[in-house]
Amino acid sequence: MTCFLDAINKKVAVYKDVGHCVGHAANAKTLKYILETHKLTEETFYYGSTMDFADEEGFAHHDDAKKIVDECFEMIRCEKVAEELV
């Protein structure tokens, strides 16, 4: 399955394949929840063009939507490392 991430109205939208939106997240914790709920943590993700121009979708800076995604993936990586240590 291919997943797409887009910046929409100050949130990151998550799509399973083309056009099937499964959630919107305003922060990394919510994005992580959406990805885990839909079992999308191991998928290939593609950014829509709005991720490069997030300021046009209400974010303060053009890179802010990507920062949410980066923080989310870092949280997921840290949890996996912690699980491996147990």
PDB file of N, CA, C and O in Angstrom:
ATOM      1  N   MET A   1       0.848  -1.178   0.000  1.00  0.00           N
ATOM      2  CA  MET A   1       0.000   0.000   0.000  1.00  0.00           C
ATOM      3  C   MET A   1       0.890   1.237   0.000  1.00  0.00           C
ATOM      4  O   MET A   1       1.928   1.273   0.632  1.00  0.00           O
ATOM      5  N   THR A   2       0.457   2.248  -0.672  1.00  0.00           N
ATOM      6  CA  THR A   2       1.161   3.519  -0.713  1.00  0.00           C
ATOM      7  C   THR A   2       0.361   4.539   0.074  1.00  0.00           C
ATOM      8  O   THR A   2      -0.863   4.609  -0.043  1.00  0.00           O
ATOM      9  N   CYS A   3       1.058   5.326   0.867  1.00  0.00           N
ATOM     10  CA  CYS A   3       0.404   6.343   1.680  1.00  0.00           C
ATOM     11  C   CYS A   3       0.899   7.717   1.271  1.00  0.00           C
ATOM     12  O   CYS A   3       2.056   7.900   0.926  1.00  0.00           O
ATOM     13  N   PHE A   4      -0.022   8.666   1.324  1.00  0.00           N
ATOM     14  CA  PHE A   4       0.289  10.042   0.954  1.00  0.00           C
ATOM     15  C   PHE A   4       0.029  10.951   2.142  1.00  0.00           C
ATOM     16  O   PHE A   4      -0.922  10.739   2.894  1.00  0.00           O
ATOM     17  N   LEU A   5       0.871  11.947   2.303  1.00  0.00           N
ATOM     18  CA  LEU A   5       0.710  12.949   3.352  1.00  0.00           C
ATOM     19  C   LEU A   5       0.609  14.315   2.687  1.00  0.00           C
ATOM     20  O   LEU A   5       1.408  14.645   1.812  1.00  0.00           O
ATOM     21  N   ASP A   6      -0.389  15.081   3.098  1.00  0.00           N
ATOM     22  CA  ASP A   6      -0.604  16.424   2.557  1.00  0.00           C
ATOM     23  C   ASP A   6      -0.844  17.402   3.696  1.00  0.00           C
ATOM     24  O   ASP A   6      -1.420  17.031   4.725  1.00  0.00           O
ATOM     25  N   ALA A   7      -0.432  18.627   3.509  1.00  0.00           N
ATOM     26  CA  ALA A   7      -0.746  19.700   4.449  1.00  0.00           C
ATOM     27  C   ALA A   7      -2.071  20.316   4.017  1.00  0.00           C
ATOM     28  O   ALA A   7      -2.215  20.751   2.879  1.00  0.00           O
ATOM     29  N   ILE A   8      -3.023  20.290   4.937  1.00  0.00           N
ATOM     30  CA  ILE A   8      -4.352  20.826   4.627  1.00  0.00           C
ATOM     31  C   ILE A   8      -4.888  21.553   5.855  1.00  0.00           C
ATOM     32  O   ILE A   8      -5.052  20.947   6.914  1.00  0.00           O
ATOM     33  N   ASN A   9      -5.131  22.844   5.721  1.00  0.00           N
ATOM     34  CA  ASN A   9      -5.766  23.642   6.769  1.00  0.00           C
ATOM     35  C   ASN A   9      -5.096  23.464   8.137  1.00  0.00           C
ATOM     36  O   ASN A   9      -5.755  23.096   9.107  1.00  0.00           O
ATOM     37  N   LYS A  10      -3.782  23.684   8.201  1.00  0.00           N
ATOM     38  CA  LYS A  10      -2.980  23.600   9.425  1.00  0.00           C
ATOM     39  C   LYS A  10      -2.860  22.191   9.987  1.00  0.00           C
ATOM     40  O   LYS A  10      -2.553  22.002  11.162  1.00  0.00           O
ATOM     41  N   LYS A  11      -3.117  21.176   9.187  1.00  0.00           N
ATOM     42  CA  LYS A  11      -3.002  19.790   9.645  1.00  0.00           C
ATOM     43  C   LYS A  11      -2.335  18.944   8.573  1.00  0.00           C
ATOM     44  O   LYS A  11      -2.296  19.318   7.405  1.00  0.00           O
ATOM     45  N   VAL A  12      -1.847  17.782   8.995  1.00  0.00           N
ATOM     46  CA  VAL A  12      -1.289  16.813   8.057  1.00  0.00           C
ATOM     47  C   VAL A  12      -2.375  15.777   7.793  1.00  0.00           C
ATOM     48  O   VAL A  12      -2.877  15.137   8.728  1.00  0.00           O
ATOM     49  N   ALA A  13      -2.752  15.635   6.543  1.00  0.00           N
ATOM     50  CA  ALA A  13      -3.763  14.652   6.146  1.00  0.00           C
ATOM     51  C   ALA A  13      -3.066  13.371   5.722  1.00  0.00           C
ATOM     52  O   ALA A  13      -2.048  13.399   5.039  1.00  0.00           O
ATOM     53  N   VAL A  14      -3.634  12.237   6.135  1.00  0.00           N
ATOM     54  CA  VAL A  14      -3.073  10.925   5.828  1.00  0.00           C
ATOM     55  C   VAL A  14      -4.031  10.200   4.882  1.00  0.00           C
ATOM     56  O   VAL A  14      -5.219  10.075   5.174  1.00  0.00           O
ATOM     57  N   TYR A  15      -3.478   9.726   3.764  1.00  0.00           N
ATOM     58  CA  TYR A  15      -4.278   9.022   2.768  1.00  0.00           C
ATOM     59  C   TYR A  15      -3.733   7.612   2.564  1.00  0.00           C
ATOM     60  O   TYR A  15      -2.538   7.427   2.386  1.00  0.00           O
ATOM     61  N   LYS A  16      -4.631   6.634   2.578  1.00  0.00           N
ATOM     62  CA  LYS A  16      -4.288   5.276   2.166  1.00  0.00           C
ATOM     63  C   LYS A  16      -4.566   5.231   0.674  1.00  0.00           C
ATOM     64  O   LYS A  16      -5.700   5.445   0.248  1.00  0.00           O
ATOM     65  N   ASP A  17      -3.543   4.972  -0.101  1.00  0.00           N
ATOM     66  CA  ASP A  17      -3.666   5.025  -1.552  1.00  0.00           C
ATOM     67  C   ASP A  17      -4.198   6.397  -1.967  1.00  0.00           C
ATOM     68  O   ASP A  17      -4.206   7.332  -1.189  1.00  0.00           O
ATOM     69  N   VAL A  18      -4.662   6.528  -3.172  1.00  0.00           N
ATOM     70  CA  VAL A  18      -5.088   7.833  -3.680  1.00  0.00           C
ATOM     71  C   VAL A  18      -6.531   8.114  -3.256  1.00  0.00           C
ATOM     72  O   VAL A  18      -7.422   7.310  -3.486  1.00  0.00           O
ATOM     73  N   GLY A  19      -6.728   9.259  -2.596  1.00  0.00           N
ATOM     74  CA  GLY A  19      -8.069   9.735  -2.313  1.00  0.00           C
ATOM     75  C   GLY A  19      -8.776   9.149  -1.114  1.00  0.00           C
ATOM     76  O   GLY A  19      -9.890   9.540  -0.814  1.00  0.00           O
ATOM     77  N   HIS A  20      -8.180   8.223  -0.372  1.00  0.00           N
ATOM     78  CA  HIS A  20      -8.844   7.629   0.784  1.00  0.00           C
ATOM     79  C   HIS A  20      -8.235   8.217   2.057  1.00  0.00           C
ATOM     80  O   HIS A  20      -7.310   7.647   2.637  1.00  0.00           O
ATOM     81  N   CYS A  21      -8.773   9.335   2.502  1.00  0.00           N
ATOM     82  CA  CYS A  21      -8.259  10.019   3.689  1.00  0.00           C
ATOM     83  C   CYS A  21      -8.691   9.268   4.948  1.00  0.00           C
ATOM     84  O   CYS A  21      -9.870   8.946   5.118  1.00  0.00           O
ATOM     85  N   VAL A  22      -7.719   8.985   5.819  1.00  0.00           N
ATOM     86  CA  VAL A  22      -8.020   8.257   7.057  1.00  0.00           C
ATOM     87  C   VAL A  22      -7.845   9.119   8.302  1.00  0.00           C
ATOM     88  O   VAL A  22      -8.102   8.654   9.407  1.00  0.00           O
ATOM     89  N   GLY A  23      -7.409  10.368   8.142  1.00  0.00           N
ATOM     90  CA  GLY A  23      -7.300  11.236   9.299  1.00  0.00           C
ATOM     91  C   GLY A  23      -6.506  12.492   9.037  1.00  0.00           C
ATOM     92  O   GLY A  23      -5.805  12.609   8.031  1.00  0.00           O
ATOM     93  N   HIS A  24      -6.635  13.439   9.985  1.00  0.00           N
ATOM     94  CA  HIS A  24      -5.915  14.710   9.949  1.00  0.00           C
ATOM     95  C   HIS A  24      -5.263  14.920  11.310  1.00  0.00           C
ATOM     96  O   HIS A  24      -5.907  14.694  12.335  1.00  0.00           O
ATOM     97  N   ALA A  25      -4.022  15.353  11.321  1.00  0.00           N
ATOM     98  CA  ALA A  25      -3.301  15.544  12.570  1.00  0.00           C
ATOM     99  C   ALA A  25      -2.674  16.932  12.644  1.00  0.00           C
ATOM    100  O   ALA A  25      -2.026  17.364  11.700  1.00  0.00           O
ATOM    101  N   ALA A  26      -2.850  17.579  13.783  1.00  0.00           N
ATOM    102  CA  ALA A  26      -2.248  18.888  14.004  1.00  0.00           C
ATOM    103  C   ALA A  26      -0.924  18.781  14.748  1.00  0.00           C
ATOM    104  O   ALA A  26      -0.220  19.777  14.892  1.00  0.00           O
ATOM    105  N   ASN A  27      -0.592  17.567  15.218  1.00  0.00           N
ATOM    106  CA  ASN A  27       0.664  17.376  15.942  1.00  0.00           C
ATOM    107  C   ASN A  27       1.181  15.951  15.731  1.00  0.00           C
ATOM    108  O   ASN A  27       0.463  15.088  15.208  1.00  0.00           O
ATOM    109  N   ALA A  28       2.412  15.729  16.154  1.00  0.00           N
ATOM    110  CA  ALA A  28       3.067  14.436  15.918  1.00  0.00           C
ATOM    111  C   ALA A  28       2.385  13.294  16.668  1.00  0.00           C
ATOM    112  O   ALA A  28       2.281  12.180  16.154  1.00  0.00           O
ATOM    113  N   LYS A  29       1.934  13.553  17.872  1.00  0.00           N
ATOM    114  CA  LYS A  29       1.283  12.503  18.666  1.00  0.00           C
ATOM    115  C   LYS A  29       0.011  12.003  17.986  1.00  0.00           C
ATOM    116  O   LYS A  29      -0.232  10.802  17.911  1.00  0.00           O
ATOM    117  N   THR A  30      -0.785  12.911  17.472  1.00  0.00           N
ATOM    118  CA  THR A  30      -2.013  12.524  16.775  1.00  0.00           C
ATOM    119  C   THR A  30      -1.691  11.807  15.472  1.00  0.00           C
ATOM    120  O   THR A  30      -2.329  10.808  15.132  1.00  0.00           O
ATOM    121  N   LEU A  31      -0.683  12.274  14.748  1.00  0.00           N
ATOM    122  CA  LEU A  31      -0.278  11.611  13.515  1.00  0.00           C
ATOM    123  C   LEU A  31       0.179  10.188  13.810  1.00  0.00           C
ATOM    124  O   LEU A  31      -0.200   9.245  13.103  1.00  0.00           O
ATOM    125  N   LYS A  32       0.959  10.008  14.844  1.00  0.00           N
ATOM    126  CA  LYS A  32       1.423   8.676  15.250  1.00  0.00           C
ATOM    127  C   LYS A  32       0.224   7.770  15.534  1.00  0.00           C
ATOM    128  O   LYS A  32       0.188   6.617  15.113  1.00  0.00           O
ATOM    129  N   TYR A  33      -0.751   8.295  16.253  1.00  0.00           N
ATOM    130  CA  TYR A  33      -1.961   7.523  16.565  1.00  0.00           C
ATOM    131  C   TYR A  33      -2.681   7.083  15.283  1.00  0.00           C
ATOM    132  O   TYR A  33      -3.074   5.925  15.146  1.00  0.00           O
ATOM    133  N   ILE A  34      -2.829   7.995  14.337  1.00  0.00           N
ATOM    134  CA  ILE A  34      -3.503   7.667  13.077  1.00  0.00           C
ATOM    135  C   ILE A  34      -2.735   6.571  12.336  1.00  0.00           C
ATOM    136  O   ILE A  34      -3.322   5.588  11.876  1.00  0.00           O
ATOM    137  N   LEU A  35      -1.424   6.731  12.227  1.00  0.00           N
ATOM    138  CA  LEU A  35      -0.614   5.742  11.509  1.00  0.00           C
ATOM    139  C   LEU A  35      -0.682   4.370  12.174  1.00  0.00           C
ATOM    140  O   LEU A  35      -0.834   3.345  11.500  1.00  0.00           O
ATOM    141  N   GLU A  36      -0.591   4.346  13.498  1.00  0.00           N
ATOM    142  CA  GLU A  36      -0.640   3.067  14.206  1.00  0.00           C
ATOM    143  C   GLU A  36      -2.026   2.439  14.144  1.00  0.00           C
ATOM    144  O   GLU A  36      -2.151   1.217  13.972  1.00  0.00           O
ATOM    145  N   THR A  37      -3.064   3.240  14.263  1.00  0.00           N
ATOM    146  CA  THR A  37      -4.435   2.722  14.206  1.00  0.00           C
ATOM    147  C   THR A  37      -4.719   2.060  12.864  1.00  0.00           C
ATOM    148  O   THR A  37      -5.389   1.027  12.794  1.00  0.00           O
ATOM    149  N   HIS A  38      -4.167   2.622  11.799  1.00  0.00           N
ATOM    150  CA  HIS A  38      -4.390   2.081  10.457  1.00  0.00           C
ATOM    151  C   HIS A  38      -3.241   1.189   9.994  1.00  0.00           C
ATOM    152  O   HIS A  38      -3.178   0.819   8.821  1.00  0.00           O
ATOM    153  N   LYS A  39      -2.348   0.856  10.948  1.00  0.00           N
ATOM    154  CA  LYS A  39      -1.208  -0.035  10.667  1.00  0.00           C
ATOM    155  C   LYS A  39      -0.376   0.451   9.473  1.00  0.00           C
ATOM    156  O   LYS A  39      -0.060  -0.303   8.568  1.00  0.00           O
ATOM    157  N   LEU A  40      -0.028   1.727   9.498  1.00  0.00           N
ATOM    158  CA  LEU A  40       0.699   2.342   8.393  1.00  0.00           C
ATOM    159  C   LEU A  40       2.136   2.703   8.757  1.00  0.00           C
ATOM    160  O   LEU A  40       2.793   3.425   8.020  1.00  0.00           O
ATOM    161  N   THR A  41       2.653   2.201   9.848  1.00  0.00           N
ATOM    162  CA  THR A  41       3.985   2.619  10.286  1.00  0.00           C
ATOM    163  C   THR A  41       5.120   2.042   9.453  1.00  0.00           C
ATOM    164  O   THR A  41       6.232   2.539   9.502  1.00  0.00           O
ATOM    165  N   GLU A  42       4.866   1.011   8.686  1.00  0.00           N
ATOM    166  CA  GLU A  42       5.927   0.400   7.872  1.00  0.00           C
ATOM    167  C   GLU A  42       5.736   0.660   6.380  1.00  0.00           C
ATOM    168  O   GLU A  42       6.435   0.095   5.554  1.00  0.00           O
ATOM    169  N   GLU A  43       4.813   1.483   6.036  1.00  0.00           N
ATOM    170  CA  GLU A  43       4.481   1.734   4.636  1.00  0.00           C
ATOM    171  C   GLU A  43       5.450   2.722   3.997  1.00  0.00           C
ATOM    172  O   GLU A  43       6.227   3.381   4.669  1.00  0.00           O
ATOM    173  N   THR A  44       5.352   2.843   2.697  1.00  0.00           N
ATOM    174  CA  THR A  44       6.071   3.876   1.963  1.00  0.00           C
ATOM    175  C   THR A  44       5.195   5.120   1.929  1.00  0.00           C
ATOM    176  O   THR A  44       4.016   5.048   1.588  1.00  0.00           O
ATOM    177  N   PHE A  45       5.771   6.246   2.306  1.00  0.00           N
ATOM    178  CA  PHE A  45       5.024   7.495   2.349  1.00  0.00           C
ATOM    179  C   PHE A  45       5.528   8.453   1.277  1.00  0.00           C
ATOM    180  O   PHE A  45       6.723   8.549   1.034  1.00  0.00           O
ATOM    181  N   TYR A  46       4.600   9.158   0.675  1.00  0.00           N
ATOM    182  CA  TYR A  46       4.919  10.185  -0.303  1.00  0.00           C
ATOM    183  C   TYR A  46       4.294  11.492   0.156  1.00  0.00           C
ATOM    184  O   TYR A  46       3.181  11.502   0.678  1.00  0.00           O
ATOM    185  N   TYR A  47       5.012  12.581  -0.036  1.00  0.00           N
ATOM    186  CA  TYR A  47       4.489  13.891   0.288  1.00  0.00           C
ATOM    187  C   TYR A  47       3.772  14.478  -0.910  1.00  0.00           C
ATOM    188  O   TYR A  47       4.276  14.428  -2.027  1.00  0.00           O
ATOM    189  N   GLY A  48       2.590  15.047  -0.655  1.00  0.00           N
ATOM    190  CA  GLY A  48       1.926  15.839  -1.669  1.00  0.00           C
ATOM    191  C   GLY A  48       2.635  17.186  -1.759  1.00  0.00           C
ATOM    192  O   GLY A  48       3.401  17.565  -0.862  1.00  0.00           O
ATOM    193  N   SER A  49       2.399  17.928  -2.803  1.00  0.00           N
ATOM    194  CA  SER A  49       3.099  19.201  -2.993  1.00  0.00           C
ATOM    195  C   SER A  49       2.796  20.206  -1.893  1.00  0.00           C
ATOM    196  O   SER A  49       3.623  21.083  -1.607  1.00  0.00           O
ATOM    197  N   THR A  50       1.663  20.081  -1.228  1.00  0.00           N
ATOM    198  CA  THR A  50       1.338  21.018  -0.157  1.00  0.00           C
ATOM    199  C   THR A  50       2.285  20.883   1.032  1.00  0.00           C
ATOM    200  O   THR A  50       2.422  21.819   1.819  1.00  0.00           O
ATOM    201  N   MET A  51       2.961  19.758   1.165  1.00  0.00           N
ATOM    202  CA  MET A  51       3.927  19.587   2.251  1.00  0.00           C
ATOM    203  C   MET A  51       5.124  20.518   2.057  1.00  0.00           C
ATOM    204  O   MET A  51       5.764  20.913   3.021  1.00  0.00           O
ATOM    205  N   ASP A  52       5.421  20.870   0.818  1.00  0.00           N
ATOM    206  CA  ASP A  52       6.523  21.794   0.534  1.00  0.00           C
ATOM    207  C   ASP A  52       6.106  23.258   0.699  1.00  0.00           C
ATOM    208  O   ASP A  52       6.959  24.131   0.800  1.00  0.00           O
ATOM    209  N   PHE A  53       4.817  23.502   0.709  1.00  0.00           N
ATOM    210  CA  PHE A  53       4.287  24.864   0.800  1.00  0.00           C
ATOM    211  C   PHE A  53       3.242  24.947   1.910  1.00  0.00           C
ATOM    212  O   PHE A  53       2.158  25.495   1.735  1.00  0.00           O
ATOM    213  N   ALA A  54       3.576  24.384   3.065  1.00  0.00           N
ATOM    214  CA  ALA A  54       2.619  24.300   4.171  1.00  0.00           C
ATOM    215  C   ALA A  54       2.148  25.662   4.646  1.00  0.00           C
ATOM    216  O   ALA A  54       1.033  25.794   5.153  1.00  0.00           O
ATOM    217  N   ASP A  55       2.972  26.691   4.449  1.00  0.00           N
ATOM    218  CA  ASP A  55       2.553  28.036   4.838  1.00  0.00           C
ATOM    219  C   ASP A  55       1.333  28.490   4.046  1.00  0.00           C
ATOM    220  O   ASP A  55       0.540  29.305   4.521  1.00  0.00           O
ATOM    221  N   GLU A  56       1.130  27.946   2.868  1.00  0.00           N
ATOM    222  CA  GLU A  56      -0.052  28.274   2.071  1.00  0.00           C
ATOM    223  C   GLU A  56      -1.297  27.543   2.578  1.00  0.00           C
ATOM    224  O   GLU A  56      -2.413  27.824   2.142  1.00  0.00           O
ATOM    225  N   GLU A  57      -1.092  26.604   3.505  1.00  0.00           N
ATOM    226  CA  GLU A  57      -2.198  25.851   4.095  1.00  0.00           C
ATOM    227  C   GLU A  57      -2.398  26.205   5.570  1.00  0.00           C
ATOM    228  O   GLU A  57      -2.967  25.437   6.328  1.00  0.00           O
ATOM    229  N   GLY A  58      -1.874  27.374   5.965  1.00  0.00           N
ATOM    230  CA  GLY A  58      -2.116  27.881   7.307  1.00  0.00           C
ATOM    231  C   GLY A  58      -0.995  27.665   8.311  1.00  0.00           C
ATOM    232  O   GLY A  58      -1.069  28.185   9.427  1.00  0.00           O
ATOM    233  N   PHE A  59       0.032  26.911   7.963  1.00  0.00           N
ATOM    234  CA  PHE A  59       1.163  26.726   8.859  1.00  0.00           C
ATOM    235  C   PHE A  59       1.995  28.009   8.884  1.00  0.00           C
ATOM    236  O   PHE A  59       2.028  28.756   7.913  1.00  0.00           O
ATOM    237  N   ALA A  60       2.692  28.244   9.988  1.00  0.00           N
ATOM    238  CA  ALA A  60       3.503  29.459  10.123  1.00  0.00           C
ATOM    239  C   ALA A  60       4.686  29.479   9.167  1.00  0.00           C
ATOM    240  O   ALA A  60       5.065  30.536   8.675  1.00  0.00           O
ATOM    241  N   HIS A  61       5.261  28.320   8.895  1.00  0.00           N
ATOM    242  CA  HIS A  61       6.456  28.221   8.050  1.00  0.00           C
ATOM    243  C   HIS A  61       6.230  27.140   7.003  1.00  0.00           C
ATOM    244  O   HIS A  61       5.508  26.172   7.248  1.00  0.00           O
ATOM    245  N   HIS A  62       6.872  27.281   5.859  1.00  0.00           N
ATOM    246  CA  HIS A  62       6.655  26.311   4.772  1.00  0.00           C
ATOM    247  C   HIS A  62       7.074  24.891   5.143  1.00  0.00           C
ATOM    248  O   HIS A  62       6.608  23.922   4.554  1.00  0.00           O
ATOM    249  N   ASP A  63       7.913  24.737   6.159  1.00  0.00           N
ATOM    250  CA  ASP A  63       8.445  23.430   6.542  1.00  0.00           C
ATOM    251  C   ASP A  63       7.741  22.817   7.763  1.00  0.00           C
ATOM    252  O   ASP A  63       8.077  21.702   8.174  1.00  0.00           O
ATOM    253  N   ASP A  64       6.769  23.491   8.341  1.00  0.00           N
ATOM    254  CA  ASP A  64       6.175  23.047   9.600  1.00  0.00           C
ATOM    255  C   ASP A  64       5.410  21.725   9.502  1.00  0.00           C
ATOM    256  O   ASP A  64       5.414  20.946  10.457  1.00  0.00           O
ATOM    257  N   ALA A  65       4.773  21.447   8.408  1.00  0.00           N
ATOM    258  CA  ALA A  65       4.060  20.166   8.265  1.00  0.00           C
ATOM    259  C   ALA A  65       5.069  19.015   8.239  1.00  0.00           C
ATOM    260  O   ALA A  65       4.830  17.958   8.852  1.00  0.00           O
ATOM    261  N   LYS A  66       6.186  19.209   7.566  1.00  0.00           N
ATOM    262  CA  LYS A  66       7.229  18.171   7.533  1.00  0.00           C
ATOM    263  C   LYS A  66       7.823  17.947   8.920  1.00  0.00           C
ATOM    264  O   LYS A  66       8.190  16.829   9.271  1.00  0.00           O
ATOM    265  N   LYS A  67       7.892  18.991   9.726  1.00  0.00           N
ATOM    266  CA  LYS A  67       8.410  18.852  11.087  1.00  0.00           C
ATOM    267  C   LYS A  67       7.503  17.953  11.920  1.00  0.00           C
ATOM    268  O   LYS A  67       7.982  17.160  12.729  1.00  0.00           O
ATOM    269  N   ILE A  68       6.202  18.057  11.721  1.00  0.00           N
ATOM    270  CA  ILE A  68       5.259  17.181  12.421  1.00  0.00           C
ATOM    271  C   ILE A  68       5.515  15.728  12.021  1.00  0.00           C
ATOM    272  O   ILE A  68       5.575  14.834  12.870  1.00  0.00           O
ATOM    273  N   VAL A  69       5.673  15.488  10.734  1.00  0.00           N
ATOM    274  CA  VAL A  69       5.914  14.131  10.233  1.00  0.00           C
ATOM    275  C   VAL A  69       7.249  13.598  10.755  1.00  0.00           C
ATOM    276  O   VAL A  69       7.325  12.455  11.233  1.00  0.00           O
ATOM    277  N   ASP A  70       8.285  14.411  10.695  1.00  0.00           N
ATOM    278  CA  ASP A  70       9.602  13.986  11.188  1.00  0.00           C
ATOM    279  C   ASP A  70       9.549  13.626  12.670  1.00  0.00           C
ATOM    280  O   ASP A  70      10.113  12.617  13.094  1.00  0.00           O
ATOM    281  N   GLU A  71       8.878  14.445  13.449  1.00  0.00           N
ATOM    282  CA  GLU A  71       8.759  14.179  14.885  1.00  0.00           C
ATOM    283  C   GLU A  71       7.979  12.890  15.134  1.00  0.00           C
ATOM    284  O   GLU A  71       8.339  12.077  15.987  1.00  0.00           O
ATOM    285  N   CYS A  72       6.933  12.667  14.369  1.00  0.00           N
ATOM    286  CA  CYS A  72       6.140  11.444  14.482  1.00  0.00           C
ATOM    287  C   CYS A  72       6.989  10.217  14.188  1.00  0.00           C
ATOM    288  O   CYS A  72       6.994   9.247  14.970  1.00  0.00           O
ATOM    289  N   PHE A  73       7.712  10.222  13.089  1.00  0.00           N
ATOM    290  CA  PHE A  73       8.538   9.074  12.724  1.00  0.00           C
ATOM    291  C   PHE A  73       9.652   8.846  13.749  1.00  0.00           C
ATOM    292  O   PHE A  73      10.026   7.711  14.025  1.00  0.00           O
ATOM    293  N   GLU A  74      10.163   9.916  14.326  1.00  0.00           N
ATOM    294  CA  GLU A  74      11.188   9.775  15.371  1.00  0.00           C
ATOM    295  C   GLU A  74      10.590   9.105  16.611  1.00  0.00           C
ATOM    296  O   GLU A  74      11.223   8.252  17.231  1.00  0.00           O
ATOM    297  N   MET A  75       9.372   9.460  16.970  1.00  0.00           N
ATOM    298  CA  MET A  75       8.691   8.822  18.098  1.00  0.00           C
ATOM    299  C   MET A  75       8.524   7.329  17.833  1.00  0.00           C
ATOM    300  O   MET A  75       8.752   6.501  18.729  1.00  0.00           O
ATOM    301  N   ILE A  76       8.128   6.979  16.628  1.00  0.00           N
ATOM    302  CA  ILE A  76       7.933   5.572  16.263  1.00  0.00           C
ATOM    303  C   ILE A  76       9.261   4.826  16.328  1.00  0.00           C
ATOM    304  O   ILE A  76       9.341   3.718  16.877  1.00  0.00           O
ATOM    305  N   ARG A  77      10.336   5.422  15.785  1.00  0.00           N
ATOM    306  CA  ARG A  77      11.664   4.788  15.823  1.00  0.00           C
ATOM    307  C   ARG A  77      12.128   4.574  17.260  1.00  0.00           C
ATOM    308  O   ARG A  77      12.656   3.512  17.604  1.00  0.00           O
ATOM    309  N   CYS A  78      11.930   5.556  18.101  1.00  0.00           N
ATOM    310  CA  CYS A  78      12.358   5.442  19.501  1.00  0.00           C
ATOM    311  C   CYS A  78      11.607   4.323  20.221  1.00  0.00           C
ATOM    312  O   CYS A  78      12.206   3.594  21.010  1.00  0.00           O
ATOM    313  N   GLU A  79      10.334   4.196  19.961  1.00  0.00           N
ATOM    314  CA  GLU A  79       9.557   3.117  20.569  1.00  0.00           C
ATOM    315  C   GLU A  79      10.052   1.756  20.114  1.00  0.00           C
ATOM    316  O   GLU A  79      10.133   0.818  20.916  1.00  0.00           O
ATOM    317  N   LYS A  80      10.386   1.618  18.835  1.00  0.00           N
ATOM    318  CA  LYS A  80      10.884   0.349  18.325  1.00  0.00           C
ATOM    319  C   LYS A  80      12.215  -0.011  18.976  1.00  0.00           C
ATOM    320  O   LYS A  80      12.440  -1.162  19.327  1.00  0.00           O
ATOM    321  N   VAL A  81      13.084   0.965  19.131  1.00  0.00           N
ATOM    322  CA  VAL A  81      14.373   0.710  19.785  1.00  0.00           C
ATOM    323  C   VAL A  81      14.151   0.290  21.225  1.00  0.00           C
ATOM    324  O   VAL A  81      14.760  -0.663  21.713  1.00  0.00           O
ATOM    325  N   ALA A  82      13.263   0.972  21.917  1.00  0.00           N
ATOM    326  CA  ALA A  82      12.975   0.643  23.310  1.00  0.00           C
ATOM    327  C   ALA A  82      12.411  -0.777  23.440  1.00  0.00           C
ATOM    328  O   ALA A  82      12.774  -1.517  24.356  1.00  0.00           O
ATOM    329  N   GLU A  83      11.542  -1.164  22.513  1.00  0.00           N
ATOM    330  CA  GLU A  83      10.976  -2.518  22.527  1.00  0.00           C
ATOM    331  C   GLU A  83      12.050  -3.572  22.309  1.00  0.00           C
ATOM    332  O   GLU A  83      12.004  -4.638  22.905  1.00  0.00           O
ATOM    333  N   GLU A  84      13.019  -3.279  21.459  1.00  0.00           N
ATOM    334  CA  GLU A  84      14.090  -4.220  21.177  1.00  0.00           C
ATOM    335  C   GLU A  84      15.008  -4.407  22.385  1.00  0.00           C
ATOM    336  O   GLU A  84      15.616  -5.456  22.557  1.00  0.00           O
ATOM    337  N   LEU A  85      15.109  -3.392  23.226  1.00  0.00           N
ATOM    338  CA  LEU A  85      15.973  -3.453  24.396  1.00  0.00           C
ATOM    339  C   LEU A  85      15.355  -4.250  25.544  1.00  0.00           C
ATOM    340  O   LEU A  85      16.067  -4.683  26.443  1.00  0.00           O
ATOM    341  N   VAL A  86      14.046  -4.422  25.504  1.00  0.00           N
ATOM    342  CA  VAL A  86      13.354  -5.118  26.600  1.00  0.00           C
ATOM    343  C   VAL A  86      13.467  -6.609  26.457  1.00  0.00           C
ATOM    344  O   VAL A  86      13.599  -7.236  25.516  1.00  0.00           O
TER     345      VAL A  86
END
